[in-house]
PDB file of C-alpha atoms in Angstrom:
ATOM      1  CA  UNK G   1      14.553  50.016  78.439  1.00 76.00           C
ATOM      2  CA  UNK G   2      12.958  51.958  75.881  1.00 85.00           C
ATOM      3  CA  UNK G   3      14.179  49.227  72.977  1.00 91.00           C
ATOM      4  CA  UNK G   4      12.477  46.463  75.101  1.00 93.00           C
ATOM      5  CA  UNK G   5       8.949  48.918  75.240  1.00 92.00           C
ATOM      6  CA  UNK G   6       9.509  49.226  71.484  1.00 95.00           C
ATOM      7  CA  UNK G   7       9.506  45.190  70.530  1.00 95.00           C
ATOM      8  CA  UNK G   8       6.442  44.924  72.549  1.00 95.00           C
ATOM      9  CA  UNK G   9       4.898  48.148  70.706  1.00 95.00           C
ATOM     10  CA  UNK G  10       6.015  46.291  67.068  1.00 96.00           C
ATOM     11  CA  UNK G  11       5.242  42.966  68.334  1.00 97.00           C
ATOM     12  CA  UNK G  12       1.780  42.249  69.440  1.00 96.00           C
ATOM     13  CA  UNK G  13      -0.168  45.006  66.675  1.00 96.00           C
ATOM     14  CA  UNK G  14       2.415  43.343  64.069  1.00 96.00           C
ATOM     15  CA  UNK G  15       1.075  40.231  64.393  1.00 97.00           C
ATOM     16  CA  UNK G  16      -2.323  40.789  64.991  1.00 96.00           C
ATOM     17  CA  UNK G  17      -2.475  42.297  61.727  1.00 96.00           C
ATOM     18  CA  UNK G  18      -0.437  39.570  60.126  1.00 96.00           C
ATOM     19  CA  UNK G  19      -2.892  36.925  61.541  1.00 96.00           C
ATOM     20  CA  UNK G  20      -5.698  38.780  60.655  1.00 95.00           C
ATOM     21  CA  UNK G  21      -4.649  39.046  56.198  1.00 96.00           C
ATOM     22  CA  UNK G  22      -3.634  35.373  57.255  1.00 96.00           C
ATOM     23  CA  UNK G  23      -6.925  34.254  58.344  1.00 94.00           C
ATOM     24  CA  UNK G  24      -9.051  36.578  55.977  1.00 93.00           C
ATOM     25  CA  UNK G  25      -7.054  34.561  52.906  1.00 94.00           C
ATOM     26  CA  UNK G  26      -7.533  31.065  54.617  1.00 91.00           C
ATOM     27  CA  UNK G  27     -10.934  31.500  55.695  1.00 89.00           C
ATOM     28  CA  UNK G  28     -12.643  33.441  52.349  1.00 89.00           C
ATOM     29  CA  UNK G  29     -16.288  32.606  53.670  1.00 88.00           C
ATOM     30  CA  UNK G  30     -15.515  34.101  57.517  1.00 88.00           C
ATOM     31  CA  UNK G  31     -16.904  37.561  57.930  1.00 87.00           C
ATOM     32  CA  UNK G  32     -14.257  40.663  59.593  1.00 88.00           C
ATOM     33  CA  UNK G  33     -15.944  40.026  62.600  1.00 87.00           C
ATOM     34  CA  UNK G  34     -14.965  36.260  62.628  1.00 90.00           C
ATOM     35  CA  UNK G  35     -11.102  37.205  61.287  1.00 93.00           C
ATOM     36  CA  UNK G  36     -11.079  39.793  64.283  1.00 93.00           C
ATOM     37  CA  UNK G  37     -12.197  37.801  66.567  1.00 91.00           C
ATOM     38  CA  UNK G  38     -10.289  34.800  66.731  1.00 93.00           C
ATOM     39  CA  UNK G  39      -6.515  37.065  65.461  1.00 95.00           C
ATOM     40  CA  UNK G  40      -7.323  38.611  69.098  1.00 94.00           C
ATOM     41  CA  UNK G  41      -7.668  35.067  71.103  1.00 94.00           C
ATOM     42  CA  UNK G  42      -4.329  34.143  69.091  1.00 95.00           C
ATOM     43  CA  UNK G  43      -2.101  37.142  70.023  1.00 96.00           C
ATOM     44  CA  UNK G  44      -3.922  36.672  73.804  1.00 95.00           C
ATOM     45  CA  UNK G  45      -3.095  33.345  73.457  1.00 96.00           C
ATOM     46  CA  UNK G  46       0.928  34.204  72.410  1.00 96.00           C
ATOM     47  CA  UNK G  47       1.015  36.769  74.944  1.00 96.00           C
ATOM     48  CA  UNK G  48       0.172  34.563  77.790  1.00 96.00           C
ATOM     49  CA  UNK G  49       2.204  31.820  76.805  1.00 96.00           C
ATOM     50  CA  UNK G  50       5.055  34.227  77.110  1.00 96.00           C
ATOM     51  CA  UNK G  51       3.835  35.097  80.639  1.00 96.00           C
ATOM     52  CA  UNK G  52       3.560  31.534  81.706  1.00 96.00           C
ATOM     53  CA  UNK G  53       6.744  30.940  80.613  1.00 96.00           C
ATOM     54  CA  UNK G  54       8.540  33.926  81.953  1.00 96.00           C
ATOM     55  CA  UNK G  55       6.995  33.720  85.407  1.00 95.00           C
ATOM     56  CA  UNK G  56       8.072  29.661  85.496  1.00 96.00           C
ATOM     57  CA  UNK G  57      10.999  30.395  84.955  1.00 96.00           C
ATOM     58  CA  UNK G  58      11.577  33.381  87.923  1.00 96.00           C
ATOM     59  CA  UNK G  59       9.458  31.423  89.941  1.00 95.00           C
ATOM     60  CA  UNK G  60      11.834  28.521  89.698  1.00 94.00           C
ATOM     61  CA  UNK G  61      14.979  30.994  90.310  1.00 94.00           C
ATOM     62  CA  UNK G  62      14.022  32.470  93.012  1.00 92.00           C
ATOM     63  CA  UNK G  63      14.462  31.033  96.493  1.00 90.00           C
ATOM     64  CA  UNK G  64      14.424  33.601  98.295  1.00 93.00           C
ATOM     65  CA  UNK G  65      10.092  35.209  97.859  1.00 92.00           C
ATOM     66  CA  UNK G  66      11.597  38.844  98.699  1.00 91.00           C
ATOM     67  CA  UNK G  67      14.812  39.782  98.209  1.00 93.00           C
ATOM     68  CA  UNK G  68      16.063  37.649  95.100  1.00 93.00           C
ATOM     69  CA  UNK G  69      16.316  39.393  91.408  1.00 93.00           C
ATOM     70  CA  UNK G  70      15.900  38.504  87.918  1.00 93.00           C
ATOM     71  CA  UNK G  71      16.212  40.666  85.021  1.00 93.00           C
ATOM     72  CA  UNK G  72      13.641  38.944  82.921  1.00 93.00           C
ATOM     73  CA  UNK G  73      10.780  40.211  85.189  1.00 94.00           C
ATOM     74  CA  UNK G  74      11.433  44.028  84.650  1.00 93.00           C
ATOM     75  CA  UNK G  75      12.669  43.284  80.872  1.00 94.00           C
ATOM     76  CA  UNK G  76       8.755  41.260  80.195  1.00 95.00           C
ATOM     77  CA  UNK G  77       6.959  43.666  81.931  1.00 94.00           C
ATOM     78  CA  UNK G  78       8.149  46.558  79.647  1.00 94.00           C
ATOM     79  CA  UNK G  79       7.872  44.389  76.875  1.00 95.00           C
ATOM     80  CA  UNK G  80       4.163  43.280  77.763  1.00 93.00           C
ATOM     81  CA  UNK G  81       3.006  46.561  78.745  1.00 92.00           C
ATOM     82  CA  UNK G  82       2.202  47.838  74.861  1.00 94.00           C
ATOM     83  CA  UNK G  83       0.002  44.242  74.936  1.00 95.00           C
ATOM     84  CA  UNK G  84      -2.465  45.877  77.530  1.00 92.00           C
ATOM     85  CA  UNK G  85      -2.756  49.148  74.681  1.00 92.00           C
ATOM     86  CA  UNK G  86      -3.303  46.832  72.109  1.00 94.00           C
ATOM     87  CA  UNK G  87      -6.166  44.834  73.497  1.00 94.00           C
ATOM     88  CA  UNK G  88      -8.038  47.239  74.393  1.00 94.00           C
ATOM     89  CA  UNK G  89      -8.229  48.315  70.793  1.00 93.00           C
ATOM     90  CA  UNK G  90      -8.610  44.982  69.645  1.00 93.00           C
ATOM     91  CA  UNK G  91     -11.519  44.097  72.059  1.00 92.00           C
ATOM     92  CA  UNK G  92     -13.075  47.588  70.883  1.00 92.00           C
ATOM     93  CA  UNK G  93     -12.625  46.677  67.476  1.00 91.00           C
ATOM     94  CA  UNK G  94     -14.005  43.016  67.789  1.00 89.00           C
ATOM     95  CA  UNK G  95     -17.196  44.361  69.272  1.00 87.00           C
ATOM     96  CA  UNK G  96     -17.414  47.093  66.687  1.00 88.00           C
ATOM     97  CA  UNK G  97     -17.430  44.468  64.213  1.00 87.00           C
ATOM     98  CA  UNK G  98     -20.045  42.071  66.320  1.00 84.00           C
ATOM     99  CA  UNK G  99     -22.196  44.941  66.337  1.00 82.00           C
ATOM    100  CA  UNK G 100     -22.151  45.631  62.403  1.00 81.00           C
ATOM    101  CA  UNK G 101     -22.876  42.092  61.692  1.00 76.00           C
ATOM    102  CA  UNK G 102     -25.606  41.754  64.260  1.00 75.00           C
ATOM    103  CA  UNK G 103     -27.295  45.028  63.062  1.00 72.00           C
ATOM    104  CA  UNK G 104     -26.831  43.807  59.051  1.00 68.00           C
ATOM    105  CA  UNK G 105     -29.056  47.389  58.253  1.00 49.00           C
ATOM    106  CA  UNK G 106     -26.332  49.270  60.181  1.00 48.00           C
ATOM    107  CA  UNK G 107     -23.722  47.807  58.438  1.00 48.00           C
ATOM    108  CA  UNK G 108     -22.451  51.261  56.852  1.00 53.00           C
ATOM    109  CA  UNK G 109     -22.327  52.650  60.724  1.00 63.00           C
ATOM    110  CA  UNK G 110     -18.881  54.274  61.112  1.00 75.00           C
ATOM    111  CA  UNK G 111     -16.749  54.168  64.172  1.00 78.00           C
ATOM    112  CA  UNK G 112     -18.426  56.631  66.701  1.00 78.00           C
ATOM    113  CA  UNK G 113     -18.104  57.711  70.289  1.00 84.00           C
ATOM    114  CA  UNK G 114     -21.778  56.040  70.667  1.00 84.00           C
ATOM    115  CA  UNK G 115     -19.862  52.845  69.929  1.00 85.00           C
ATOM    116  CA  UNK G 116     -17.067  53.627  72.319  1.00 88.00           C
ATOM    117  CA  UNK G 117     -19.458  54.269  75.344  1.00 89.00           C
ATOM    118  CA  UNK G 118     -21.221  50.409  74.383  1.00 87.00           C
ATOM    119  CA  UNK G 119     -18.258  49.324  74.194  1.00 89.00           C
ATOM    120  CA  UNK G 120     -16.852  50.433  77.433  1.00 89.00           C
ATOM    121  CA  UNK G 121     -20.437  49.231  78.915  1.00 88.00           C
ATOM    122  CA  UNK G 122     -20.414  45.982  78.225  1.00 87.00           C
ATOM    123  CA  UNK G 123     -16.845  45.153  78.630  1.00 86.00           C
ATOM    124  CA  UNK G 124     -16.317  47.550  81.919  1.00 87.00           C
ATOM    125  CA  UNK G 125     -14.798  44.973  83.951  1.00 82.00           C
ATOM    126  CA  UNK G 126     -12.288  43.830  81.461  1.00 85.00           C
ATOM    127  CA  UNK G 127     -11.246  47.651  80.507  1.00 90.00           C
ATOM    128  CA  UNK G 128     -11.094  48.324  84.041  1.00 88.00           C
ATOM    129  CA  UNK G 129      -8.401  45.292  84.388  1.00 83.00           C
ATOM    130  CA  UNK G 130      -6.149  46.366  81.615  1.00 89.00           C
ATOM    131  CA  UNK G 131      -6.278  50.222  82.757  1.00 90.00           C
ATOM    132  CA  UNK G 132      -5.432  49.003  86.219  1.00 87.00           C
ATOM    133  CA  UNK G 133      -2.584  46.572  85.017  1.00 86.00           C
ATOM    134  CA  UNK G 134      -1.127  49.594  82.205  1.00 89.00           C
ATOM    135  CA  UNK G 135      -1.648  52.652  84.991  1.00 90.00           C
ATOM    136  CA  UNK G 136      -1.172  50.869  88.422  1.00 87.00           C
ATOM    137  CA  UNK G 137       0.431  47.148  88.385  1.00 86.00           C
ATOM    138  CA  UNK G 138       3.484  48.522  85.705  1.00 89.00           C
ATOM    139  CA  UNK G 139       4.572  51.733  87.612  1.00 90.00           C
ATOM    140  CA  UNK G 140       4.646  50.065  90.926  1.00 87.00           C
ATOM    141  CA  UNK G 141       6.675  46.872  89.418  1.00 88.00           C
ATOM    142  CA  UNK G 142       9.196  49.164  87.643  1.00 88.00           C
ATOM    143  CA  UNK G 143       9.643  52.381  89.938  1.00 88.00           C
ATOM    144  CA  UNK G 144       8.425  51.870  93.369  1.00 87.00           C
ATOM    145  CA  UNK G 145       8.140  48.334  94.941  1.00 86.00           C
ATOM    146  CA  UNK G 146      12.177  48.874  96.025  1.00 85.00           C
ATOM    147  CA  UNK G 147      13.724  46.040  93.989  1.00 85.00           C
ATOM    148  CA  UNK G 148      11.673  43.516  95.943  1.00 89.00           C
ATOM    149  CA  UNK G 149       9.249  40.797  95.685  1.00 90.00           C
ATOM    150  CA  UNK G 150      10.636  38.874  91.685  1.00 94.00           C
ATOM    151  CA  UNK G 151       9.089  36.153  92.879  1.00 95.00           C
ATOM    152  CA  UNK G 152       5.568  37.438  93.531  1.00 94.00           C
ATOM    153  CA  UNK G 153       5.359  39.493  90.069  1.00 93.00           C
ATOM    154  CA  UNK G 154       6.316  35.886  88.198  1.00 95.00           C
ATOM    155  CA  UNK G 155       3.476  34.065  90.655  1.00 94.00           C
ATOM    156  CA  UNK G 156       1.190  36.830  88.802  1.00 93.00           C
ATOM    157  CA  UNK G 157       2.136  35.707  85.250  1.00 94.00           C
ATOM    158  CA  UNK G 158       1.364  32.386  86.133  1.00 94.00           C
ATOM    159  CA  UNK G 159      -2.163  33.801  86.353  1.00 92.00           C
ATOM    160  CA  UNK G 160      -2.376  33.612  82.272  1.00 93.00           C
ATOM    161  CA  UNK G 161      -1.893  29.791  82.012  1.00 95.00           C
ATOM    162  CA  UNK G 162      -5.537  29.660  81.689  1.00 94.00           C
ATOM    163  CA  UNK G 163      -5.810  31.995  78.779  1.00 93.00           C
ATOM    164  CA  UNK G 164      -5.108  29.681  76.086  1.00 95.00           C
ATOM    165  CA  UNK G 165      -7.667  27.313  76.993  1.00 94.00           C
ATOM    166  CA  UNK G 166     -10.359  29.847  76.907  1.00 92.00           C
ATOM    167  CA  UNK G 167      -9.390  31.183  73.796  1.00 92.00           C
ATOM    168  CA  UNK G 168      -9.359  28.070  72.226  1.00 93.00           C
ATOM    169  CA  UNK G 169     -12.697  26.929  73.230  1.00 90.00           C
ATOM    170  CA  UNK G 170     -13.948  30.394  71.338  1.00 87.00           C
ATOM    171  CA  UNK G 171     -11.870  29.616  68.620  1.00 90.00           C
ATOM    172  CA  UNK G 172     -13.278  25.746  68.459  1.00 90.00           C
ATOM    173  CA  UNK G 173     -17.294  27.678  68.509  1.00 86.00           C
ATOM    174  CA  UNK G 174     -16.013  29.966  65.676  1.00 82.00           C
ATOM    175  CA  UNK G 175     -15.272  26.284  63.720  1.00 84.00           C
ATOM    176  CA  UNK G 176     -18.367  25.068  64.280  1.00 83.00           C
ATOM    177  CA  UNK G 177     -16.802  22.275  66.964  1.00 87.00           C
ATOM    178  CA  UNK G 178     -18.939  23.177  69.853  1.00 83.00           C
ATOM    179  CA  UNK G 179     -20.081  20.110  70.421  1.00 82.00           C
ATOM    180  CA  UNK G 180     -17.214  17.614  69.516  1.00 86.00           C
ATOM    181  CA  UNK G 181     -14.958  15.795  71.983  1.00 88.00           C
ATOM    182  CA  UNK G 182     -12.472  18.656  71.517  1.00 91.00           C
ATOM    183  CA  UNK G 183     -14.226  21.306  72.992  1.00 89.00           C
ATOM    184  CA  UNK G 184     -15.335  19.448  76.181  1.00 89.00           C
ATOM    185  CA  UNK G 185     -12.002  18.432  77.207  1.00 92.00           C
ATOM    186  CA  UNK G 186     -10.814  21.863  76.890  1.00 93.00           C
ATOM    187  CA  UNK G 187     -13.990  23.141  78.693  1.00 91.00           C
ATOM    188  CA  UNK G 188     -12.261  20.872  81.699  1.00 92.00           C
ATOM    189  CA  UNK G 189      -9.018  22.358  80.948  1.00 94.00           C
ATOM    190  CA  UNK G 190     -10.721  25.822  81.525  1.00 93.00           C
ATOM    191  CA  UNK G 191     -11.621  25.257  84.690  1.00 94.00           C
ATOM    192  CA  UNK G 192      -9.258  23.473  86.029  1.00 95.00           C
ATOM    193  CA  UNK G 193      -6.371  25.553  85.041  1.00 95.00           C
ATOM    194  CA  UNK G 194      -8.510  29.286  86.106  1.00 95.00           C
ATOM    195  CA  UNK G 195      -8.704  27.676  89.612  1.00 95.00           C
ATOM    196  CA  UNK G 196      -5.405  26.301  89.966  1.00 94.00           C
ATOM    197  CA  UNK G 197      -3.641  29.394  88.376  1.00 93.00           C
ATOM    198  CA  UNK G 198      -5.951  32.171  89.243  1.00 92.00           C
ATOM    199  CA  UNK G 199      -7.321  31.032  92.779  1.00 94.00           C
ATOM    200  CA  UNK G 200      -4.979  28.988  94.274  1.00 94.00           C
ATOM    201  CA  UNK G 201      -2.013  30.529  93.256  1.00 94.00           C
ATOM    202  CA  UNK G 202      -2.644  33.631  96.472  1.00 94.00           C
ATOM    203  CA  UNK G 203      -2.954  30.384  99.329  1.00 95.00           C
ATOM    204  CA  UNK G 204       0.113  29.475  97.641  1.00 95.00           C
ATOM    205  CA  UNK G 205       2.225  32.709  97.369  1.00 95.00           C
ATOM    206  CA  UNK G 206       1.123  33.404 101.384  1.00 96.00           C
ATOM    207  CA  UNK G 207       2.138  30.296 101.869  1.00 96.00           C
ATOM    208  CA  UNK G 208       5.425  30.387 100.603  1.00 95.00           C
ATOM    209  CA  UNK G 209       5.885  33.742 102.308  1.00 95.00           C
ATOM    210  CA  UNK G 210       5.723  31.846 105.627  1.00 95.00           C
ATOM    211  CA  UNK G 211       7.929  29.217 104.745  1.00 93.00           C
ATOM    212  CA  UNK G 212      10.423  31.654 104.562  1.00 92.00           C
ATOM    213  CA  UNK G 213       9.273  33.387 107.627  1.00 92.00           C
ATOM    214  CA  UNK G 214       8.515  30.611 109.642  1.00 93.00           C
ATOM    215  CA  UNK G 215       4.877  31.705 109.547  1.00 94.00           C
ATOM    216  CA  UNK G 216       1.623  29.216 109.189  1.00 94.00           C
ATOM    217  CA  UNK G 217      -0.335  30.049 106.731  1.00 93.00           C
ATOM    218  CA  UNK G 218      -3.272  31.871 108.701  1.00 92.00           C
ATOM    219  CA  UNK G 219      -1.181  34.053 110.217  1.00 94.00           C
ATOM    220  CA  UNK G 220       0.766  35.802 107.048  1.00 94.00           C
ATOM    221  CA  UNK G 221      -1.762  38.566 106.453  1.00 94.00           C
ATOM    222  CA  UNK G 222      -0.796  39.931 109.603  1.00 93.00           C
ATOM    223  CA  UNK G 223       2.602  39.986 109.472  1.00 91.00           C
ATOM    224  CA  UNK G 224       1.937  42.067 105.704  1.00 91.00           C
ATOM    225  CA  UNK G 225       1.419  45.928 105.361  1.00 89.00           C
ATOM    226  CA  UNK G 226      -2.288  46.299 104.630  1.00 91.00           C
ATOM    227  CA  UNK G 227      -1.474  47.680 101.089  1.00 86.00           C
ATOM    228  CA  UNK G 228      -0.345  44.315 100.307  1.00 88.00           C
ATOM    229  CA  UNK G 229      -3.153  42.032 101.461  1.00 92.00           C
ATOM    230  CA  UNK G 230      -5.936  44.962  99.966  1.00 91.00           C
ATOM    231  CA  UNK G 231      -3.796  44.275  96.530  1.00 85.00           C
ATOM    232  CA  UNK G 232      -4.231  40.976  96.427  1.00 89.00           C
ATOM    233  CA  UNK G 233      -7.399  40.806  97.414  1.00 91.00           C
ATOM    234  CA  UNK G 234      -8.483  43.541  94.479  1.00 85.00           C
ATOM    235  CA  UNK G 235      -6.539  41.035  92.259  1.00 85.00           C
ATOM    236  CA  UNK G 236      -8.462  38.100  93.065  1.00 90.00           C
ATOM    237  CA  UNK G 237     -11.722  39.581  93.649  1.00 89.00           C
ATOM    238  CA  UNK G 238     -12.364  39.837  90.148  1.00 86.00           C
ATOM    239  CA  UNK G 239     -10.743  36.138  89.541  1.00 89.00           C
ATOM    240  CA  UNK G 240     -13.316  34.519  91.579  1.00 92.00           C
ATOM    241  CA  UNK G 241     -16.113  36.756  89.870  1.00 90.00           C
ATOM    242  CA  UNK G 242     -15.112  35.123  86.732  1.00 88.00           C
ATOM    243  CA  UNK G 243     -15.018  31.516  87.825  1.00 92.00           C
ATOM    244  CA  UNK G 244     -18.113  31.575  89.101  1.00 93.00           C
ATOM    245  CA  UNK G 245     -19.627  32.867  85.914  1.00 91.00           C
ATOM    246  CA  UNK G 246     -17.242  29.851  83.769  1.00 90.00           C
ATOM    247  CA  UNK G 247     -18.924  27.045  86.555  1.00 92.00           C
ATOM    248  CA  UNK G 248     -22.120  28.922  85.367  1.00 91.00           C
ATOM    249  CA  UNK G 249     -21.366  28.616  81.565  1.00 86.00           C
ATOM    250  CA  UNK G 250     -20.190  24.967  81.737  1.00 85.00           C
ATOM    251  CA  UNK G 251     -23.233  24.143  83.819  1.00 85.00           C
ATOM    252  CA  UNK G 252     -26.134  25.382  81.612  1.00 85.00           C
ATOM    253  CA  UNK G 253     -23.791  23.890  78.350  1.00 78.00           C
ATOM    254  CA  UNK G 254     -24.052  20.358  80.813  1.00 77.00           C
ATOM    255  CA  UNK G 255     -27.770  20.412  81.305  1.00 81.00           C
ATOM    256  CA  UNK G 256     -28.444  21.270  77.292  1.00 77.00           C
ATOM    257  CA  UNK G 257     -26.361  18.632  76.506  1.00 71.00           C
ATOM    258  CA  UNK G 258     -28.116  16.247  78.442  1.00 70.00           C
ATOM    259  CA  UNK G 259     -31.674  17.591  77.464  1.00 72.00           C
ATOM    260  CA  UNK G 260     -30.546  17.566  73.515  1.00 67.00           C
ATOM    261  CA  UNK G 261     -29.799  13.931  74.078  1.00 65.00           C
ATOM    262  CA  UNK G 262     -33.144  13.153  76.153  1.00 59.00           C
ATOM    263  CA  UNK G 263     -33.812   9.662  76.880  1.00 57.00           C
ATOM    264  CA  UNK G 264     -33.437   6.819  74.378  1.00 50.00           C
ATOM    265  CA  UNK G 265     -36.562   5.921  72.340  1.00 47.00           C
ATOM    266  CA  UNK G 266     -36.753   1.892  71.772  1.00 45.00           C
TER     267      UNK G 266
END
């Protein structure tokens, strides 16, 4: 247990420090903010395709929603857990860096607990998620859910399908391809995949609870302890929050579009 908590403690600051020298010898004309930056999407983007892949394949194994096991799902989540750590530091230090190159006369300003508290400000909602996956989600998967539910903690990494795509439209503005084909098709992919994965996926896991059960779909809250239904609902709460602000985002980058190109002089 504790060897699988110590790959994940290597893993993710190893090579988001390797990407970062990477990138900063690539990219000469980039700025530490820029090499920051997109070394965090990368290792987000690693991480999650781990989680995708991992909760596919328990997903797929289990028939049984309650009562079947598979030792990859305790295994990842002690290996993912040191992840959580990391990005918060990351995110910290990609703002810190934001902040020095947006304030060029402050650019000698030292790390500070002035530039904690912004930090923590602006980014609550996100800090708030990893804190509550690190403190509450972990010690409930590995010490007191009873051996049950594999099925449901995979349906949860599934969640993280979307995070490549939104990493790599940031990644596609850092290169300057905001506005190429690229970045639009991946814009689709964003939403598409955050509603499927990240929406849909609690109809779906209720509903597979009653096919089990012999249950219709309405009726499965009721026949779960209120714990359970207040846990998912905290879960997707925030999910929806977020969609609504990408429809937002891909709305106002529609209309500017369409106003940059205004109508066709003859």
């Amino acid at each position: 247990m504790l060897y699988i908590l110590a790959c994940g403690m290597v893993f993710f600051p190893g090579l988001f420090c390797g990407l970062r020298k990477v990138l900063k010898s690539a990219f000469t004309h980039w700025s530490d903010a820029d090499v920051v930056v997109v070394s965090e999407r990368l290792v987000s983007s690693v991480h999650a395709s781990l989680a995708t892949v991992s909760g596919v394949l328990v997903v797929n194994t289990c028939r049984d929603v309650m009562n079947d096991r598979h030792w990859l799902v305790n295994s990842f989540v002690l290996f993912g857990a040191p992840y959580m750590a990391y990005d918060l530091y990351a995110m910290y230090l990609s703002h810190y860096h934001q902040q020095r190159l947006i304030n060029n006369s402050a650019a000698h300003q030292n790390h500070s607990l002035q530039t904690v508290k912004a930090f923590l400000s602006k980014e609550r909602l996100l800090v708030f998620h990893h804190m509550a996956l690190l403190l509450v989600f972990m010690p409930i998967v590995l010490f007191f859910r009873r051996d049950l539910g594999d099925f449901f903690i995979a349906c949860f990494w599934m969640t993280e399908f979307s995070t490549p795509f939104v990493s790599l439209g940031k990644i596609l503005i850092q290169l300057g391809l905001e506005n190429s084909k690229l970045h639009w098709i991946n814009g689709v992919m964003v939403l598409c995949s955050f509603f499927t994965c990240r929406i849909l996926l609690f109809p779906y896991m209720y509903w597979m609870y009653g096919q089990q059960f012999d249950l219709p779909l309405h009726s499965v809250p009721f026949h779960l302890p209120l714990h359970c239904n207040v846990g998912n609902l905290s879960i997707m709460v925030p999910q929806v929050y977020w969609f609504i602000l990408l429809v937002k985002k891909a709305h106002r980058l529609y209309r500017r579009k369409v106003k940059d190109q205004g109508p066709k002089q003859e």
